[in-house]
XYZ file of N, CA and C in Angstrom:
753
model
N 95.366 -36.135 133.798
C 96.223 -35.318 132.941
C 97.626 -35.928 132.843
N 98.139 -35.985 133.938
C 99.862 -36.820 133.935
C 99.761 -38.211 133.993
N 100.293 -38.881 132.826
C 100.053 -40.176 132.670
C 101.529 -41.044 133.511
N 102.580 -40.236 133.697
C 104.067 -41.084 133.955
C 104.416 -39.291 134.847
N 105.174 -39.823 135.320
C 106.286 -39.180 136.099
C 107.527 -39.791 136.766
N 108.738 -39.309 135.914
C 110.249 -39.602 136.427
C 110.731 -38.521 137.449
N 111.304 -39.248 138.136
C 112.397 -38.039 139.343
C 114.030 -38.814 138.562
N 114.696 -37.684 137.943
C 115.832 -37.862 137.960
C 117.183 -37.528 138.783
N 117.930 -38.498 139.411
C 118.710 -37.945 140.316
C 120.231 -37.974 139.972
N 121.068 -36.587 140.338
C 122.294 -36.748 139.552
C 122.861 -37.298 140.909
N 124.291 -38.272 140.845
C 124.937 -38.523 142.023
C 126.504 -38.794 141.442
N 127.052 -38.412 142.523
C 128.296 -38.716 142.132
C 129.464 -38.899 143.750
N 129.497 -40.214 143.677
C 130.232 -40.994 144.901
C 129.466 -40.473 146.596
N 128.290 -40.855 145.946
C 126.798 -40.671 146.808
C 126.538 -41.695 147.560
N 126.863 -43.051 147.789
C 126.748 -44.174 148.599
C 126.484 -44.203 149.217
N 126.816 -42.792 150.461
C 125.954 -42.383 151.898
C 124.826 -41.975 151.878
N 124.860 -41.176 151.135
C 123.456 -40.413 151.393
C 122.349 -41.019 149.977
N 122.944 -41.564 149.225
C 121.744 -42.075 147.844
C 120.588 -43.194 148.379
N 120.855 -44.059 149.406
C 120.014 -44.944 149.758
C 119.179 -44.376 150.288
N 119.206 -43.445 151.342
C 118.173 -42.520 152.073
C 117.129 -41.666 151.255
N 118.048 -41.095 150.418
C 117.092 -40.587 149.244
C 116.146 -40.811 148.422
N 116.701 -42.076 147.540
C 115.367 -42.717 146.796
C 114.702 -43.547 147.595
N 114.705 -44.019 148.650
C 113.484 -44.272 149.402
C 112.525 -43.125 150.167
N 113.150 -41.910 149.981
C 111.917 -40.823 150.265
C 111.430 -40.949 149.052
N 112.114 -40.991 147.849
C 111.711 -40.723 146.316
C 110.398 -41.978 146.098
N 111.043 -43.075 146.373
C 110.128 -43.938 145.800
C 108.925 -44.104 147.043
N 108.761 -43.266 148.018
C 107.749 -43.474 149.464
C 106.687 -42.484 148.415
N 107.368 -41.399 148.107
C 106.664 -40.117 146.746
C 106.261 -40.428 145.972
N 106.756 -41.697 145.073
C 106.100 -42.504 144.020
C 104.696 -42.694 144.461
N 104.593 -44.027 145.331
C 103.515 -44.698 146.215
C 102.295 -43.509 146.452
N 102.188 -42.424 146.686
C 101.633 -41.383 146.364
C 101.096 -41.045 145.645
N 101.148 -41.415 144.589
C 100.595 -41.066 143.174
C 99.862 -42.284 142.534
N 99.328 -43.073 143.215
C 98.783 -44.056 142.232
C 97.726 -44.355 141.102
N 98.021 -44.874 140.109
C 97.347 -44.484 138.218
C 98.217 -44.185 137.626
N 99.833 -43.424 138.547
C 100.534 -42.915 137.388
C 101.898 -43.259 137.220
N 102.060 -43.947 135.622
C 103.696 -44.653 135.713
C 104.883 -44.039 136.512
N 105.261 -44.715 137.183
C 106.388 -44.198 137.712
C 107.896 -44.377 137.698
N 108.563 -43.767 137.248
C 109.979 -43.865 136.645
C 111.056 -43.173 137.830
N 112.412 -43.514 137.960
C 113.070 -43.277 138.762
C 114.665 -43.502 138.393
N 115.363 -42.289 137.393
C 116.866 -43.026 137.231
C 117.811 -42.036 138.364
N 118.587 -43.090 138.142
C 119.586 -42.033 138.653
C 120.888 -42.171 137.785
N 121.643 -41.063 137.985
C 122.660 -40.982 137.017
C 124.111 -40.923 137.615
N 124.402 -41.871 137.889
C 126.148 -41.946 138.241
C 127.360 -41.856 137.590
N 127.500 -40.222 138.405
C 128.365 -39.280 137.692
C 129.863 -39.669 137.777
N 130.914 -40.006 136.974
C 131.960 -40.328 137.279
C 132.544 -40.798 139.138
N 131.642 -42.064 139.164
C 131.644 -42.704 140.150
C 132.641 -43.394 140.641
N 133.647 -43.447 141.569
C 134.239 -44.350 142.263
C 133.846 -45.679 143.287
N 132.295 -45.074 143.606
C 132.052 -45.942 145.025
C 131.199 -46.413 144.305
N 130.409 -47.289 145.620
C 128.879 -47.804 145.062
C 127.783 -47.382 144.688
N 127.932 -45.695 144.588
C 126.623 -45.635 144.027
C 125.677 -46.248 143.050
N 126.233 -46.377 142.024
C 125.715 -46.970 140.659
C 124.960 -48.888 141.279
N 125.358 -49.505 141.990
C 125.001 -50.699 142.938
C 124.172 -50.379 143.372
N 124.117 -49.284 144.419
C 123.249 -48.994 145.113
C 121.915 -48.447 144.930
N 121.599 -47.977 143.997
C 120.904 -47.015 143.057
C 120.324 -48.266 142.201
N 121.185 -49.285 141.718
C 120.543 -50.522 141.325
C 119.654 -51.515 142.150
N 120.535 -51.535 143.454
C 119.525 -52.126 144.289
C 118.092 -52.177 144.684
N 118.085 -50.275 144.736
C 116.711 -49.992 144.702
C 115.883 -49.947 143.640
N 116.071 -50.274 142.381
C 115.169 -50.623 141.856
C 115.373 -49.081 140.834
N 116.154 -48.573 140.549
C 116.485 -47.401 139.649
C 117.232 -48.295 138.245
N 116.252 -46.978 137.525
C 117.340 -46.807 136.353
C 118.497 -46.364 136.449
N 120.303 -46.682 136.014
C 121.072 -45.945 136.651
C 121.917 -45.929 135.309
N 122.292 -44.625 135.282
C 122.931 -44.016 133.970
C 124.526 -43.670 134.028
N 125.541 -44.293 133.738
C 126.443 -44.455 134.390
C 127.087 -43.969 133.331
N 128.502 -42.898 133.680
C 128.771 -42.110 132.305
C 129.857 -40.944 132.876
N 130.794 -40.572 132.304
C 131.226 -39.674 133.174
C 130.985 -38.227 132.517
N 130.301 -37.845 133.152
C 129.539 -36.544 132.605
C 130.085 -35.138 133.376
N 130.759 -35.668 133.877
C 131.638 -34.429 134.950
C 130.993 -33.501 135.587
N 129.883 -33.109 135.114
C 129.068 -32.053 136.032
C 127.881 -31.939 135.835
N 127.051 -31.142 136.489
C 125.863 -31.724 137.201
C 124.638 -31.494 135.989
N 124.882 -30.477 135.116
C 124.375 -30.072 134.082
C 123.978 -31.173 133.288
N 125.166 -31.881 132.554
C 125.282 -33.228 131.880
C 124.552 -34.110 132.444
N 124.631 -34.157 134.003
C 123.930 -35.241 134.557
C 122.682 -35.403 134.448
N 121.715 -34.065 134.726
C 120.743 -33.755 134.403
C 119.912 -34.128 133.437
N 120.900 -33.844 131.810
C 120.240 -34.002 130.805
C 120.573 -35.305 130.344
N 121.582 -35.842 130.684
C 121.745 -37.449 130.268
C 120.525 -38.215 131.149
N 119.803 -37.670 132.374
C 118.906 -38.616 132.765
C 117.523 -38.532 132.496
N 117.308 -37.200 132.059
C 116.106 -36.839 131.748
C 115.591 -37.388 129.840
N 117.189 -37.489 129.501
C 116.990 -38.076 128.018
C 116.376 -39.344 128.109
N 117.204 -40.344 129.078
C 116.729 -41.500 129.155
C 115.066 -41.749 130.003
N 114.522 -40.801 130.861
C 113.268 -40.600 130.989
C 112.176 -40.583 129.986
N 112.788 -39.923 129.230
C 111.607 -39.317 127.553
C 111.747 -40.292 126.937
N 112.525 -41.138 126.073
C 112.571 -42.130 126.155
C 112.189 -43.491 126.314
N 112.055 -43.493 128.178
C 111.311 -44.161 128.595
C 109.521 -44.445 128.187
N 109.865 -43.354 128.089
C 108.013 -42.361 128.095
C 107.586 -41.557 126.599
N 108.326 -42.369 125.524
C 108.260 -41.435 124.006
C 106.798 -42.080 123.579
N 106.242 -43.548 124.263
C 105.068 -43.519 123.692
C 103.605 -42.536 123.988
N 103.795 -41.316 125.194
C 102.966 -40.666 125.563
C 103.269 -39.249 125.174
N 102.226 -38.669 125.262
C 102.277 -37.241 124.863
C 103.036 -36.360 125.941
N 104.091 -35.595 125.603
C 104.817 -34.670 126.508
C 104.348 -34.254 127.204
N 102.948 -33.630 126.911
C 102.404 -32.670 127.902
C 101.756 -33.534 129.209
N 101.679 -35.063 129.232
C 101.200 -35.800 129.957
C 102.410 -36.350 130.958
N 103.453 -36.163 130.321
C 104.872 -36.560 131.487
C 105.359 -35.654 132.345
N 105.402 -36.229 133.626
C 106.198 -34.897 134.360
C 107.232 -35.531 134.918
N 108.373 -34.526 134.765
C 109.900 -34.631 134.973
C 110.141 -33.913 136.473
N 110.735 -35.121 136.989
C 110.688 -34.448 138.244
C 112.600 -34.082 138.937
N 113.407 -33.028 139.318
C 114.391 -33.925 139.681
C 114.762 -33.470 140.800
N 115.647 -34.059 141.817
C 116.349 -33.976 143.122
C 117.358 -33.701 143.063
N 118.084 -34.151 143.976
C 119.666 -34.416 145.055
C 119.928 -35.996 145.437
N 121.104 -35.834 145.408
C 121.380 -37.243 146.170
C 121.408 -36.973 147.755
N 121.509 -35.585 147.762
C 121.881 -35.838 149.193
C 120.321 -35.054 150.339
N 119.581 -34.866 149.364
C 118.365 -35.045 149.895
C 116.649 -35.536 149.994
N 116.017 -35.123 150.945
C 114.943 -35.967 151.329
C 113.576 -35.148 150.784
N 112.879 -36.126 150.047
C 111.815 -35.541 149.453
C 110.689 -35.922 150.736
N 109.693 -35.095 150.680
C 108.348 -36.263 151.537
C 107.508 -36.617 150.964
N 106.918 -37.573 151.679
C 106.210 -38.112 150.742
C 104.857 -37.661 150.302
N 104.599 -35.812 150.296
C 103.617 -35.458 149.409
C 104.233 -34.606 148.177
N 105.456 -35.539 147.965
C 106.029 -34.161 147.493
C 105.822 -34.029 146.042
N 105.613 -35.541 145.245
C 105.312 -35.579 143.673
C 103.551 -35.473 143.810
N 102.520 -35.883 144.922
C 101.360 -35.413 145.042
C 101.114 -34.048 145.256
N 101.651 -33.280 145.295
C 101.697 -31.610 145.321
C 102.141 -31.174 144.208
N 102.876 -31.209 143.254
C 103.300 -31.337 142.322
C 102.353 -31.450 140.972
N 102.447 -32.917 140.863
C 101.004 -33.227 139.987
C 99.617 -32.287 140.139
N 99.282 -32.130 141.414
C 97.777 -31.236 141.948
C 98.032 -29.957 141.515
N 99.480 -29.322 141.636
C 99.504 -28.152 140.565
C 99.285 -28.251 139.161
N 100.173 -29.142 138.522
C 99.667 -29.402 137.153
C 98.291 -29.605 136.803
N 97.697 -30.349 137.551
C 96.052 -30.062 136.804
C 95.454 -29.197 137.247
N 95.844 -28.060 137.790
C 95.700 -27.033 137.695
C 96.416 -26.005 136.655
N 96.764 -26.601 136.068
C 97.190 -26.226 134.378
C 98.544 -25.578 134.817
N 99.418 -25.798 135.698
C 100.831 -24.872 136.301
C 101.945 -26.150 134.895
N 102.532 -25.732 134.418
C 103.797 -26.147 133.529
C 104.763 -26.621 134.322
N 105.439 -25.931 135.612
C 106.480 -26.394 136.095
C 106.096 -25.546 137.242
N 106.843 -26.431 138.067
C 106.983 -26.318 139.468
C 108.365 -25.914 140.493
N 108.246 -25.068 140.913
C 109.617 -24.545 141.496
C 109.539 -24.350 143.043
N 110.076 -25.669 143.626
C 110.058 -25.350 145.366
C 110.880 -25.100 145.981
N 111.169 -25.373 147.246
C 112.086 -24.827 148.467
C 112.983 -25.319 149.100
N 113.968 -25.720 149.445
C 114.787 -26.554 150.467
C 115.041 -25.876 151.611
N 114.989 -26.836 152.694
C 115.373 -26.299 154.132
C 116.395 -27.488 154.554
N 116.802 -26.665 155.680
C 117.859 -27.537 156.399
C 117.527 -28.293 157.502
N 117.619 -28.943 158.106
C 117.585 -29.419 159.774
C 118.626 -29.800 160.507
N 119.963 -30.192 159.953
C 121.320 -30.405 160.671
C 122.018 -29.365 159.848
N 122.642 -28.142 161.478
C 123.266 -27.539 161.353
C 124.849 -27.731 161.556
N 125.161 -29.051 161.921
C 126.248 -29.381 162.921
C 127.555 -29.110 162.176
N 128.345 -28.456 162.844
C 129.472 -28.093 162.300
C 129.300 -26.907 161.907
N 128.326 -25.758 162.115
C 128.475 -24.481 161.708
C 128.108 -23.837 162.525
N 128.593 -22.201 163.034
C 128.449 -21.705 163.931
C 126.926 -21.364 164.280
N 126.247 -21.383 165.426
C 125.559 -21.000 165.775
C 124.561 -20.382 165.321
N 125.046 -19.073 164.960
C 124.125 -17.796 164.379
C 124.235 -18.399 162.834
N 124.464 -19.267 162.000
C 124.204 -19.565 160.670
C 122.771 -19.503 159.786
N 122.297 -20.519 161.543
C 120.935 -20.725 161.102
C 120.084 -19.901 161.099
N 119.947 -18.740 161.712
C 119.290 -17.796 162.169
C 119.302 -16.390 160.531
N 120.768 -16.732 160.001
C 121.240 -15.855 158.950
C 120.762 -16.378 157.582
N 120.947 -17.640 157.961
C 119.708 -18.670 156.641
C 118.719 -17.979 156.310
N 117.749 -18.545 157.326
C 116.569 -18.299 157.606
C 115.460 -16.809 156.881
N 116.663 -15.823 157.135
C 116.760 -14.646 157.220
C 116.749 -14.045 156.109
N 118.127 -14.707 155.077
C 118.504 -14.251 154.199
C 117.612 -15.172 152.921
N 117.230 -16.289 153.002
C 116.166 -17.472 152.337
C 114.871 -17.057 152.080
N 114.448 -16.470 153.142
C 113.183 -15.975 153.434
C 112.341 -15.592 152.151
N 111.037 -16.091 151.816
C 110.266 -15.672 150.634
C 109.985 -14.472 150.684
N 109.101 -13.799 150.010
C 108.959 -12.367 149.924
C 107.615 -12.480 149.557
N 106.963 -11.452 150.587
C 105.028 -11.739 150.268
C 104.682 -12.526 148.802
N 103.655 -13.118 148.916
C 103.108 -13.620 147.301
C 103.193 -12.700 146.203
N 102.909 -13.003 145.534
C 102.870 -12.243 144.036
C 101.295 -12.611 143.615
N 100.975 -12.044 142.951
C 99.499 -11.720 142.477
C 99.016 -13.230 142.172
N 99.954 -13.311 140.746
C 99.753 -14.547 140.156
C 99.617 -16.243 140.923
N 100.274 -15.877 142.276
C 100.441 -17.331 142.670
C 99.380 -17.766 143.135
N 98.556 -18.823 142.457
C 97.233 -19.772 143.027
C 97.424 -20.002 144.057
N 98.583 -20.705 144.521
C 98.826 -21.253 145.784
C 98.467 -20.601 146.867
N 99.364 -19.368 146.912
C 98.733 -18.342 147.767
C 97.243 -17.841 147.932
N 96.592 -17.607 146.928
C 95.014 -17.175 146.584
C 94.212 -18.490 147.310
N 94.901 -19.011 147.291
C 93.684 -20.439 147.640
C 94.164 -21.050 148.843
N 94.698 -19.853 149.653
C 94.690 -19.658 151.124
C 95.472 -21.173 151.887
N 96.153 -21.800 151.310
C 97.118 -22.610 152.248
C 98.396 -22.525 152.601
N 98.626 -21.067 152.772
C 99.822 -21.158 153.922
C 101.185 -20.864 152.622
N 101.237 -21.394 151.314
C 102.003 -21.075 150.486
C 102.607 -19.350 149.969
N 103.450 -19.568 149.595
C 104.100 -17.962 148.681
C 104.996 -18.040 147.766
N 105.061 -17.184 147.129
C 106.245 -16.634 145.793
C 107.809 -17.028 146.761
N 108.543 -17.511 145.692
C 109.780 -17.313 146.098
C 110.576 -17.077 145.240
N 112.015 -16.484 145.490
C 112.744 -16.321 144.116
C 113.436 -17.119 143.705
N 113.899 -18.429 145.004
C 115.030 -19.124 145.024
C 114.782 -20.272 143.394
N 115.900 -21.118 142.986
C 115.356 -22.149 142.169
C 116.332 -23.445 142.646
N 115.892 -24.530 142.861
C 116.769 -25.848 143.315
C 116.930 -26.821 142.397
N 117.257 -27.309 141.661
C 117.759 -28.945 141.019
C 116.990 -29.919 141.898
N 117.249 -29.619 143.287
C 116.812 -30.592 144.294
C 115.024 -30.739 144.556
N 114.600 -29.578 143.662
C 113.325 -29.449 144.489
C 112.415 -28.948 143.318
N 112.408 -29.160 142.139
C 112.028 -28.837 140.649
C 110.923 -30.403 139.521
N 110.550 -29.292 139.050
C 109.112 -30.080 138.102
C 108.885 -29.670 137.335
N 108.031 -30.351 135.885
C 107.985 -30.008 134.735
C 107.729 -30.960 133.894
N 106.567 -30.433 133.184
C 106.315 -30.974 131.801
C 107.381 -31.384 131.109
N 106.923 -32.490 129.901
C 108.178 -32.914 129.415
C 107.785 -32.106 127.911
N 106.238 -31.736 127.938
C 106.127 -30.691 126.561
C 107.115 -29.268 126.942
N 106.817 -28.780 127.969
C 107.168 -27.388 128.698
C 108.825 -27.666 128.482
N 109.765 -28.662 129.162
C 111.150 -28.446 129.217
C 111.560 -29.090 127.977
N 110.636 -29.519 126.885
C 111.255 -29.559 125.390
C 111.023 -28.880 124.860
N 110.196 -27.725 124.935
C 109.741 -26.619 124.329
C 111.051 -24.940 124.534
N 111.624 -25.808 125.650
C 112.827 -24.522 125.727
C 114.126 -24.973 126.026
N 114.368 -26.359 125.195
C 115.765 -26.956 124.937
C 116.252 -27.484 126.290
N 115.468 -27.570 127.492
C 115.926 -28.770 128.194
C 117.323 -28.366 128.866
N 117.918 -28.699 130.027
C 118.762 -28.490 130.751
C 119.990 -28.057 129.944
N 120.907 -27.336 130.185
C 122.080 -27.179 129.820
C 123.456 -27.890 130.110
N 124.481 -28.490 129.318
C 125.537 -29.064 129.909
C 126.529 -28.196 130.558
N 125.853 -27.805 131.963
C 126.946 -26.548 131.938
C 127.152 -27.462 133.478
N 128.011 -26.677 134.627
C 128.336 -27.121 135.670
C 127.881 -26.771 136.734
N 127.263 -25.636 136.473
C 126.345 -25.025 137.681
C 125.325 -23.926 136.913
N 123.811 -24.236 137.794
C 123.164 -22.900 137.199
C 122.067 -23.978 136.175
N 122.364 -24.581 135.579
C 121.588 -25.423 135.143
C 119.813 -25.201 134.972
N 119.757 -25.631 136.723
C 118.284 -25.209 137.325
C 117.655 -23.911 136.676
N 118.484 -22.597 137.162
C 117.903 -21.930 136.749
C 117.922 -21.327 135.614
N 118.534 -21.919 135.030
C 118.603 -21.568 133.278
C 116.957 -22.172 132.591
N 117.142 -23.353 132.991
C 115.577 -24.135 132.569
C 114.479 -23.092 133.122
N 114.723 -22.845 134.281
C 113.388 -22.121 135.378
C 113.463 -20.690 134.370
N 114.801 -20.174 134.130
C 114.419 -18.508 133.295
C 114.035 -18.535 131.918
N 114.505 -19.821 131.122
C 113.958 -19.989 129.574
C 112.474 -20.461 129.794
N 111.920 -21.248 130.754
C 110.652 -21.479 130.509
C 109.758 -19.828 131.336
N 109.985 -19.113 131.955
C 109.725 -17.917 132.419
C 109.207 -16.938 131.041
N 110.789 -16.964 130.464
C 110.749 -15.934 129.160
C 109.335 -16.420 128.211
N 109.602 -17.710 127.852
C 108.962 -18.576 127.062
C 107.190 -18.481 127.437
N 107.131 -17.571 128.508
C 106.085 -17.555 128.881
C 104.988 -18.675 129.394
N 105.901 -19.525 129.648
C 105.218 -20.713 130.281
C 104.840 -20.646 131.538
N 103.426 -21.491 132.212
C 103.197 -21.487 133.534
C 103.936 -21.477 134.743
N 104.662 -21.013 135.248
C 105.502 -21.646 136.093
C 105.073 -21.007 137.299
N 104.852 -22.404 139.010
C 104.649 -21.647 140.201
C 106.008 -21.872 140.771
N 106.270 -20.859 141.487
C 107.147 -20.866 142.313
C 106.658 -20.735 143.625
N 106.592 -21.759 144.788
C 105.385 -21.895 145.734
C 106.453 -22.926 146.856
N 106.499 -21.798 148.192
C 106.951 -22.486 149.283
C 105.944 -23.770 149.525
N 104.777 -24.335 149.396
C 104.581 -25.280 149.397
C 104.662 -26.412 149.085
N 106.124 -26.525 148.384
C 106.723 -27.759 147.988
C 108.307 -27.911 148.428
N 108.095 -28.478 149.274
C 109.447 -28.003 150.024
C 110.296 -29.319 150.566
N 111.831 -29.625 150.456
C 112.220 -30.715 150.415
C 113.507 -30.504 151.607
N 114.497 -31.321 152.311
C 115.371 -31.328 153.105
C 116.298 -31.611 152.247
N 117.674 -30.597 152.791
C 118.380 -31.130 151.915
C 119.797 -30.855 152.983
N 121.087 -31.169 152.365
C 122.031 -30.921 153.147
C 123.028 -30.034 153.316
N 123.470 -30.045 154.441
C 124.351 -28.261 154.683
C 125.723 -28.923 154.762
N 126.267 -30.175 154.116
C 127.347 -30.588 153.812
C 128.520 -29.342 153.750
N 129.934 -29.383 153.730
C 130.864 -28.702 153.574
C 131.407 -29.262 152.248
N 131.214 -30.561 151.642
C 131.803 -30.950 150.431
C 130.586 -31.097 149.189
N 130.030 -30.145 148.383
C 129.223 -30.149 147.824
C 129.789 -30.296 146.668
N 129.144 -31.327 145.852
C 129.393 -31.688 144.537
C 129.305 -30.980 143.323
N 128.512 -29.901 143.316
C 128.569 -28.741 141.924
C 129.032 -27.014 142.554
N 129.543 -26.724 141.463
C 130.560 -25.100 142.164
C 129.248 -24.220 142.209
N 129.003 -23.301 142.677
C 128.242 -22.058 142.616
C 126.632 -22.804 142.812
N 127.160 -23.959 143.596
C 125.133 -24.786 144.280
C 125.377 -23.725 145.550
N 124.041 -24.608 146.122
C 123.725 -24.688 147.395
C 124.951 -24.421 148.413
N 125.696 -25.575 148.229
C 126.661 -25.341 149.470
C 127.928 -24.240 149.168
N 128.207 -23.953 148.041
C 128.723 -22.989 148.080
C 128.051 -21.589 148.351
N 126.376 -21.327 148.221
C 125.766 -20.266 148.744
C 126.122 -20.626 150.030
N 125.788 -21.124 151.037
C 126.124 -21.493 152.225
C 127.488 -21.116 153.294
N 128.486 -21.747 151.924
C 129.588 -21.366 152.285
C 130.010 -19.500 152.305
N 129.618 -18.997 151.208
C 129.576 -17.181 151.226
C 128.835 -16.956 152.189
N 127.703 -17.652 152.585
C 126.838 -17.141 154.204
C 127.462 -17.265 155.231
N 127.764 -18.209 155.396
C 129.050 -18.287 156.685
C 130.308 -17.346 156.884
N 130.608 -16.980 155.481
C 132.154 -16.258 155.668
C 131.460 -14.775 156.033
N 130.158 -14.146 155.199
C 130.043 -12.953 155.349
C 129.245 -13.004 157.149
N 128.799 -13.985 157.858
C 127.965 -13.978 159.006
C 129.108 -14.097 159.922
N 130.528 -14.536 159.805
C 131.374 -14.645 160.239
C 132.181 -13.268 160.546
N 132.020 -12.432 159.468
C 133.000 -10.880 159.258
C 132.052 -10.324 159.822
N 131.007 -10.592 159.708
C 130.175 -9.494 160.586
C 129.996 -9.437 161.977
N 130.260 -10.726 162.556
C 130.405 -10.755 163.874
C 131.721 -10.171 164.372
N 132.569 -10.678 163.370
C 134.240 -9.741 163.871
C 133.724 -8.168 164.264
N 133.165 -7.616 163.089
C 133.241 -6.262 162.929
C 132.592 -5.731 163.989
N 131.722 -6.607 164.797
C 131.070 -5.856 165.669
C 130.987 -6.261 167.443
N 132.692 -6.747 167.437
C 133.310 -7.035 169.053
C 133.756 -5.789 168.890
């Protein structure tokens, strides 16, 4: 059914953490073999080496100053389709990440195995593993507050008994999709945050397949300097301040 699959990655003065990354990305490629495999990344008003580095490995790298993560998105996924305009949409899957995290390497083979199971897009999970630099009880309030919520009827994943469930969350870092499905509902937005789930709620409305399934689940980072406003690390950051007042309130 999927003839090509791109992972597009937005980065911006990523040098540390981008090398680590697309070698989980491209270990994920290797995984999939029969099916073209594409890999840009997009260096977002860059100062450092990313855009080098990202070359080194063997990426497409889209260099542009697109200021936020939205833009980044859709400037790399343009050049994906593109890549891939001689195949039928519904045969490409768009895959995209983080710079600053780690895919494994079943992670575009889980992915694809949903799609031929006729799923449109794919919506997974991120977890953490370095807490360092945050108090204690953070992780525990994560955990807690992250937490999926029993399956939902609809989810195969769940029905077919491996350990998977419904979730509500949606990641940039951890996302999939037809290239018929995310042209069919205008494709990422140039906005600065939210992006993700703008695509994840227009293809929802649109009535398209979509699983949302803890069984696709990626590492990512609990950084203090996160590159888009109202991501990840700023959820993080409101978890800490409110796990913080609550411990006041209750010496």
């Amino acid at each position: 059914m999927i003839q090509a699959v791109g992972v597009v990655v937005p980065a911006r003065d990523e040098e540390k953490l981008l090398p680590a990354c697309l070698a989980s990305v491209k270990l994920a490629g290797c995984m999939v073999p029969g099916v073209a495999f594409h890999l840009i990344v997009v260096a977002d008003t860059c100062t450092d080496r990313t855009a080098l580095l990202a070359a080194r490995a063997g990426a497409t790298v889209v260099e542009g100053a697109m200021t936020n993560v939205g833009r980044a998105r859709l400037a790399g996924t343009r050049v994906l389709l593109r890549q891939t305009r001689a195949l039928d949409p519904a045969t490409v899957w768009v895959a995209t990440t983080d710079a600053d995290t780690l895919v494994p390497p079943c992670w575009l083979s889980r992915q694809l195995r949903h799609a031929a199971q006729g799923w449109e897009a794919v919506v997974g999970t991120v977890t953490v593993t370095d807490w360092s630099g945050y108090p204690p009880p953070l992780h525990l309030a994560y955990a807690q507050s992250y937490a999926a919520t029993p399956a939902s009827g609809g989810n195969a994943a769940a029905r077919r008994g491996d350990g998977a469930r419904w979730h509500p969350h949606v990641h940039g870092a951890n996302l999939g999709v037809t290239a018929a499905a995310y042209l069919a509902v205008g494709g990422f937005g140039p906005v600065a945050a939210g992006e993700d789930r703008a695509l994840v709620g227009a293809l929802e409305s649109a009535g398209r397949r979509v699983l949302r399934t803890t069984g696709v689940s990626v590492v990512t980072s609990a950084r203090r300097d996160p590159r888009a406003p109202d991501g990840f690390g700023h959820f993080l950051a409101r978890l800490e301040a409110d796990t913080v007042s609550q411990q006041a309130s209750q010496q």
